[in-house]
mmCIF file of C-alpha atoms in Angstrom:
data_model
loop_
_atom_site.group_PDB
_atom_site.id
_atom_site.type_symbol
_atom_site.label_atom_id
_atom_site.label_comp_id
_atom_site.label_asym_id
_atom_site.label_seq_id
_atom_site.Cartn_x
_atom_site.Cartn_y
_atom_site.Cartn_z
ATOM 1 C CA GLY A 1 -88.986 -71.754 15.560
ATOM 2 C CA GLU A 2 -90.082 -70.285 18.846
ATOM 3 C CA GLN A 3 -87.684 -70.332 21.773
ATOM 4 C CA LEU A 4 -87.439 -73.238 24.163
ATOM 5 C CA GLY A 5 -89.193 -71.244 26.913
ATOM 6 C CA ALA A 6 -92.441 -71.022 24.920
ATOM 7 C CA ARG A 7 -92.409 -74.780 24.283
ATOM 8 C CA VAL A 8 -91.826 -75.487 27.992
ATOM 9 C CA ARG A 9 -94.642 -73.142 29.020
ATOM 10 C CA ALA A 10 -96.903 -74.697 26.362
ATOM 11 C CA GLN A 11 -96.360 -78.087 28.022
ATOM 12 C CA GLU A 12 -97.311 -76.512 31.373
ATOM 13 C CA MET A 13 -100.462 -75.065 29.772
ATOM 14 C CA LEU A 14 -101.354 -78.501 28.405
ATOM 15 C CA ARG A 15 -100.906 -80.107 31.829
ATOM 16 C CA VAL A 16 -103.226 -77.528 33.400
ATOM 17 C CA ALA A 17 -105.810 -77.894 30.593
ATOM 18 C CA SER A 18 -105.711 -81.693 30.967
ATOM 19 C CA ALA A 19 -106.201 -81.370 34.738
ATOM 20 C CA LEU A 20 -109.167 -79.031 34.205
ATOM 21 C CA GLN A 21 -110.810 -81.676 31.990
ATOM 22 C CA LYS A 22 -110.957 -84.206 34.839
ATOM 23 C CA GLY A 23 -114.550 -84.548 36.030
ATOM 24 C CA ASN A 24 -115.283 -83.221 39.512
ATOM 25 C CA GLU A 25 -111.625 -82.524 40.207
ATOM 26 C CA GLY A 26 -111.224 -80.100 37.305
ATOM 27 C CA ALA A 27 -113.065 -77.019 36.066
ATOM 28 C CA ALA A 28 -116.461 -78.470 36.996
ATOM 29 C CA ARG A 29 -115.436 -78.381 40.662
ATOM 30 C CA TRP A 30 -115.610 -74.569 40.543
ATOM 31 C CA GLY A 31 -118.636 -74.332 38.261
ATOM 32 C CA GLY A 32 -116.657 -74.127 35.025
ATOM 33 C CA ASP A 33 -117.183 -76.044 31.822
ATOM 34 C CA PRO A 34 -114.270 -78.434 31.278
ATOM 35 C CA ALA A 35 -115.219 -78.669 27.608
ATOM 36 C CA GLY A 36 -115.079 -74.884 27.161
ATOM 37 C CA LEU A 37 -111.421 -73.998 27.695
ATOM 38 C CA ILE A 38 -109.955 -71.049 25.801
ATOM 39 C CA ALA A 39 -106.165 -70.788 25.476
ATOM 40 C CA SER A 40 -104.923 -67.246 25.854
ATOM 41 C CA GLY A 41 -101.685 -65.355 26.047
ATOM 42 C CA HIS A 42 -100.255 -61.853 26.196
ATOM 43 C CA SER A 43 -96.934 -60.961 24.590
ATOM 44 C CA TYR A 44 -94.652 -63.995 24.858
ATOM 45 C CA GLY A 45 -97.651 -65.934 26.183
ATOM 46 C CA GLY A 46 -99.080 -65.726 22.651
ATOM 47 C CA PRO A 47 -96.619 -68.247 21.180
ATOM 48 C CA THR A 48 -97.146 -70.399 24.281
ATOM 49 C CA ALA A 49 -100.902 -70.582 23.650
ATOM 50 C CA LEU A 50 -100.400 -71.161 19.916
ATOM 51 C CA ILE A 51 -97.961 -74.034 20.490
ATOM 52 C CA ALA A 52 -100.247 -75.618 23.109
ATOM 53 C CA ALA A 53 -103.359 -75.357 20.919
ATOM 54 C CA ALA A 54 -101.534 -76.759 17.901
ATOM 55 C CA ALA A 55 -100.257 -79.709 19.936
ATOM 56 C CA ARG A 56 -103.633 -80.549 21.544
ATOM 57 C CA PRO A 57 -106.544 -78.792 19.826
ATOM 58 C CA ASP A 58 -108.898 -81.252 21.536
ATOM 59 C CA LEU A 59 -108.303 -79.479 24.865
ATOM 60 C CA PHE A 60 -109.410 -76.006 23.732
ATOM 61 C CA ARG A 61 -112.310 -74.329 21.927
ATOM 62 C CA GLY A 62 -110.422 -71.222 20.732
ATOM 63 C CA LEU A 63 -107.605 -68.777 21.463
ATOM 64 C CA VAL A 64 -107.499 -65.153 22.644
ATOM 65 C CA LEU A 65 -104.169 -63.416 22.049
ATOM 66 C CA HIS A 66 -103.192 -59.914 23.190
ATOM 67 C CA ASP A 67 -100.134 -58.359 21.528
ATOM 68 C CA PRO A 68 -98.736 -61.829 20.785
ATOM 69 C CA ALA A 69 -94.960 -61.751 20.294
ATOM 70 C CA THR A 70 -95.011 -64.479 17.688
ATOM 71 C CA THR A 71 -92.548 -64.983 14.864
ATOM 72 C CA SER A 72 -93.044 -68.516 13.574
ATOM 73 C CA SER A 73 -95.705 -70.159 15.705
ATOM 74 C CA PRO A 74 -97.857 -72.989 14.378
ATOM 75 C CA LYS A 75 -101.199 -71.901 12.925
ATOM 76 C CA PRO A 76 -103.996 -73.454 14.986
ATOM 77 C CA THR A 77 -107.093 -75.037 13.501
ATOM 78 C CA LEU A 78 -109.208 -73.414 16.242
ATOM 79 C CA PRO A 79 -110.749 -69.920 16.035
ATOM 80 C CA VAL A 80 -108.324 -67.167 17.090
ATOM 81 C CA PHE A 81 -109.124 -63.640 18.297
ATOM 82 C CA SER A 82 -105.932 -61.554 18.299
ATOM 83 C CA VAL A 83 -105.663 -57.913 19.323
ATOM 84 C CA VAL A 84 -102.600 -55.726 18.889
ATOM 85 C CA GLY A 85 -101.998 -52.234 20.224
ATOM 86 C CA ASP A 86 -100.538 -49.264 18.379
ATOM 87 C CA GLN A 87 -96.876 -50.278 18.727
ATOM 88 C CA TYR A 88 -97.275 -53.872 17.526
ATOM 89 C CA ALA A 89 -99.578 -52.702 14.724
ATOM 90 C CA GLY A 90 -96.659 -50.604 13.445
ATOM 91 C CA ILE A 91 -94.353 -53.609 13.024
ATOM 92 C CA GLY A 92 -95.184 -55.025 9.601
ATOM 93 C CA SER A 93 -93.570 -58.442 10.041
ATOM 94 C CA LEU A 94 -95.274 -58.963 13.407
ATOM 95 C CA VAL A 95 -98.690 -57.906 12.104
ATOM 96 C CA GLY A 96 -98.243 -60.267 9.165
ATOM 97 C CA GLU A 97 -97.495 -63.149 11.533
ATOM 98 C CA VAL A 98 -100.438 -62.292 13.813
ATOM 99 C CA ARG A 99 -102.705 -62.140 10.762
ATOM 100 C CA ARG A 100 -101.345 -65.504 9.531
ATOM 101 C CA VAL A 101 -102.057 -67.390 12.772
ATOM 102 C CA SER A 102 -105.412 -65.660 13.347
ATOM 103 C CA SER A 103 -107.186 -65.996 10.022
ATOM 104 C CA GLY A 104 -108.989 -68.618 8.011
ATOM 105 C CA GLN A 105 -110.260 -70.801 10.863
ATOM 106 C CA VAL A 106 -113.827 -69.428 10.868
ATOM 107 C CA LYS A 107 -116.125 -69.586 7.852
ATOM 108 C CA GLU A 108 -118.749 -66.899 7.202
ATOM 109 C CA ALA A 109 -121.585 -69.374 7.769
ATOM 110 C CA ALA A 110 -120.318 -69.992 11.296
ATOM 111 C CA VAL A 111 -120.403 -66.240 12.021
ATOM 112 C CA VAL A 112 -124.029 -66.089 10.877
ATOM 113 C CA GLU A 113 -124.861 -68.947 13.240
ATOM 114 C CA ARG A 114 -122.695 -67.678 16.135
ATOM 115 C CA PRO A 115 -122.246 -63.887 15.839
ATOM 116 C CA GLY A 116 -119.525 -63.703 18.495
ATOM 117 C CA LEU A 117 -117.213 -65.436 16.023
ATOM 118 C CA ALA A 118 -117.122 -62.119 14.137
ATOM 119 C CA TRP A 119 -114.252 -61.343 16.529
ATOM 120 C CA ALA A 120 -112.123 -64.118 14.990
ATOM 121 C CA GLY A 121 -109.073 -62.798 13.181
ATOM 122 C CA ALA A 122 -106.490 -60.092 13.790
ATOM 123 C CA TRP A 123 -107.530 -56.708 15.176
ATOM 124 C CA LYS A 124 -105.919 -53.469 16.256
ATOM 125 C CA TYR A 125 -107.296 -51.560 19.228
ATOM 126 C CA ALA A 126 -106.495 -47.940 18.410
ATOM 127 C CA GLY A 127 -105.006 -45.977 21.291
ATOM 128 C CA ILE A 128 -103.593 -48.736 23.465
ATOM 129 C CA SER A 129 -100.042 -49.889 24.079
ATOM 130 C CA HIS A 130 -98.438 -53.172 25.043
ATOM 131 C CA GLY A 131 -98.918 -52.461 28.752
ATOM 132 C CA ASN A 132 -102.641 -51.798 28.377
ATOM 133 C CA PHE A 133 -103.224 -55.552 28.138
ATOM 134 C CA VAL A 134 -102.146 -56.059 31.756
ATOM 135 C CA ASP A 135 -103.762 -54.591 34.856
ATOM 136 C CA ALA A 136 -101.064 -52.038 35.757
ATOM 137 C CA PRO A 137 -102.784 -49.151 33.919
ATOM 138 C CA LEU A 138 -105.822 -49.772 36.122
ATOM 139 C CA TRP A 139 -104.046 -49.294 39.446
ATOM 140 C CA ALA A 140 -100.888 -47.279 38.720
ATOM 141 C CA PRO A 141 -101.225 -43.534 38.201
ATOM 142 C CA LEU A 142 -101.779 -42.964 34.494
ATOM 143 C CA PHE A 143 -99.050 -40.313 34.208
ATOM 144 C CA ILE A 144 -96.514 -42.902 35.451
ATOM 145 C CA MET A 145 -97.729 -45.491 32.974
ATOM 146 C CA ARG A 146 -97.441 -43.011 30.112
ATOM 147 C CA LEU A 147 -94.011 -41.845 31.329
ATOM 148 C CA LEU A 148 -92.821 -45.459 31.204
ATOM 149 C CA GLY A 149 -93.612 -45.406 27.500
ATOM 150 C CA PHE A 150 -90.964 -42.761 26.980
ATOM 151 C CA LEU A 151 -88.397 -44.369 29.266
ATOM 152 C CA LEU A 152 -88.741 -48.125 28.970
ATOM 153 C CA ILE A 153 -91.753 -49.891 27.469
ATOM 154 C CA PRO A 154 -95.029 -48.724 25.956
ATOM 155 C CA ALA A 155 -97.112 -49.057 29.102
ATOM 156 C CA ALA A 156 -100.291 -47.120 28.363
ATOM 157 C CA GLY A 157 -101.625 -45.505 25.224
ATOM 158 C CA PRO A 158 -103.882 -42.473 24.975
ATOM 159 C CA ALA A 159 -107.079 -44.565 25.277
ATOM 160 C CA ASP A 160 -108.769 -44.661 28.671
ATOM 161 C CA PRO A 161 -107.338 -47.794 30.406
ATOM 162 C CA VAL A 162 -110.580 -48.672 32.207
ATOM 163 C CA GLU A 163 -112.632 -48.422 29.019
ATOM 164 C CA ALA A 164 -109.973 -50.376 27.071
ATOM 165 C CA HIS A 165 -110.023 -53.201 29.626
ATOM 166 C CA ALA A 166 -113.818 -53.290 29.594
ATOM 167 C CA ARG A 167 -113.956 -53.417 25.776
ATOM 168 C CA LEU A 168 -111.232 -56.088 25.603
ATOM 169 C CA ALA A 169 -113.001 -58.188 28.244
ATOM 170 C CA GLU A 170 -116.394 -57.844 26.529
ATOM 171 C CA SER A 171 -115.090 -58.747 23.075
ATOM 172 C CA GLY A 172 -113.043 -61.658 24.434
ATOM 173 C CA ALA A 173 -116.049 -62.994 26.344
ATOM 174 C CA LEU A 174 -118.333 -62.731 23.290
ATOM 175 C CA PHE A 175 -115.743 -64.585 21.217
ATOM 176 C CA ALA A 176 -115.195 -67.258 23.899
ATOM 177 C CA ARG A 177 -118.941 -67.850 24.294
ATOM 178 C CA ALA A 178 -119.288 -68.248 20.530
ATOM 179 C CA CYS A 179 -116.373 -70.709 20.457
ATOM 180 C CA CYS A 180 -118.273 -72.730 23.055
ATOM 181 C CA GLY A 181 -121.480 -72.745 21.005
ATOM 182 C CA SER A 182 -123.379 -69.587 22.014
ATOM 183 C CA THR A 183 -125.615 -68.204 19.284
ATOM 184 C CA SER A 184 -126.300 -64.932 21.097
ATOM 185 C CA LEU A 185 -124.225 -61.782 21.380
ATOM 186 C CA LEU A 186 -125.724 -61.127 24.828
ATOM 187 C CA SER A 187 -124.956 -57.454 24.253
ATOM 188 C CA GLY A 188 -126.031 -54.724 21.879
ATOM 189 C CA SER A 189 -122.423 -53.591 21.407
ATOM 190 C CA GLY A 190 -121.006 -56.983 20.549
ATOM 191 C CA VAL A 191 -120.360 -56.362 16.867
ATOM 192 C CA PRO A 192 -116.767 -55.270 16.124
ATOM 193 C CA SER A 193 -116.495 -51.499 15.795
ATOM 194 C CA ALA A 194 -114.161 -48.619 16.661
ATOM 195 C CA PRO A 195 -111.733 -48.506 18.370
ATOM 196 C CA PHE A 196 -111.221 -52.014 16.940
ATOM 197 C CA GLU A 197 -110.132 -52.253 13.319
ATOM 198 C CA ARG A 198 -108.995 -55.223 11.231
ATOM 199 C CA VAL A 199 -105.302 -55.567 10.554
#
């Protein structure tokens, strides 16, 4: 099973999601939709979101996972949009686990009705690294981020970090809107295409 830390953080996520569901004191207070929560996580936050969504699927409408470091997380019943970068895509056991938790929740008929659900499943974004999913490549000099990849952790791949963030945000938003009932792509570029590829 996942480590104790992920289970503890999943309980924290559930407390926050429950608080956001509370009428005028929750998400609605800031103009959000308390019935439209999406669980998300990057790296070790992936198992956290998966555990939380499996425990209380009634609190969420879907999951967005970026380079989820999952090994034996529960498979949620909700739609999942997972994206891995080049390094994670090269680890067969990890890709298999990401594919397992991210597939089978959305039927083809649902995609026809809500096109943004085409993003459900496991995807690779060619040219990005683990660090591209955080904001550091946007503000740190790119040569430092790429140097970190040789010294410590894959911090930035060859893809343009600003474009990668924009594409990740757009695809995640299209998926989230579809999970919440939207039948429109709201964008001409909303259909999955390069640099995204199925894994």
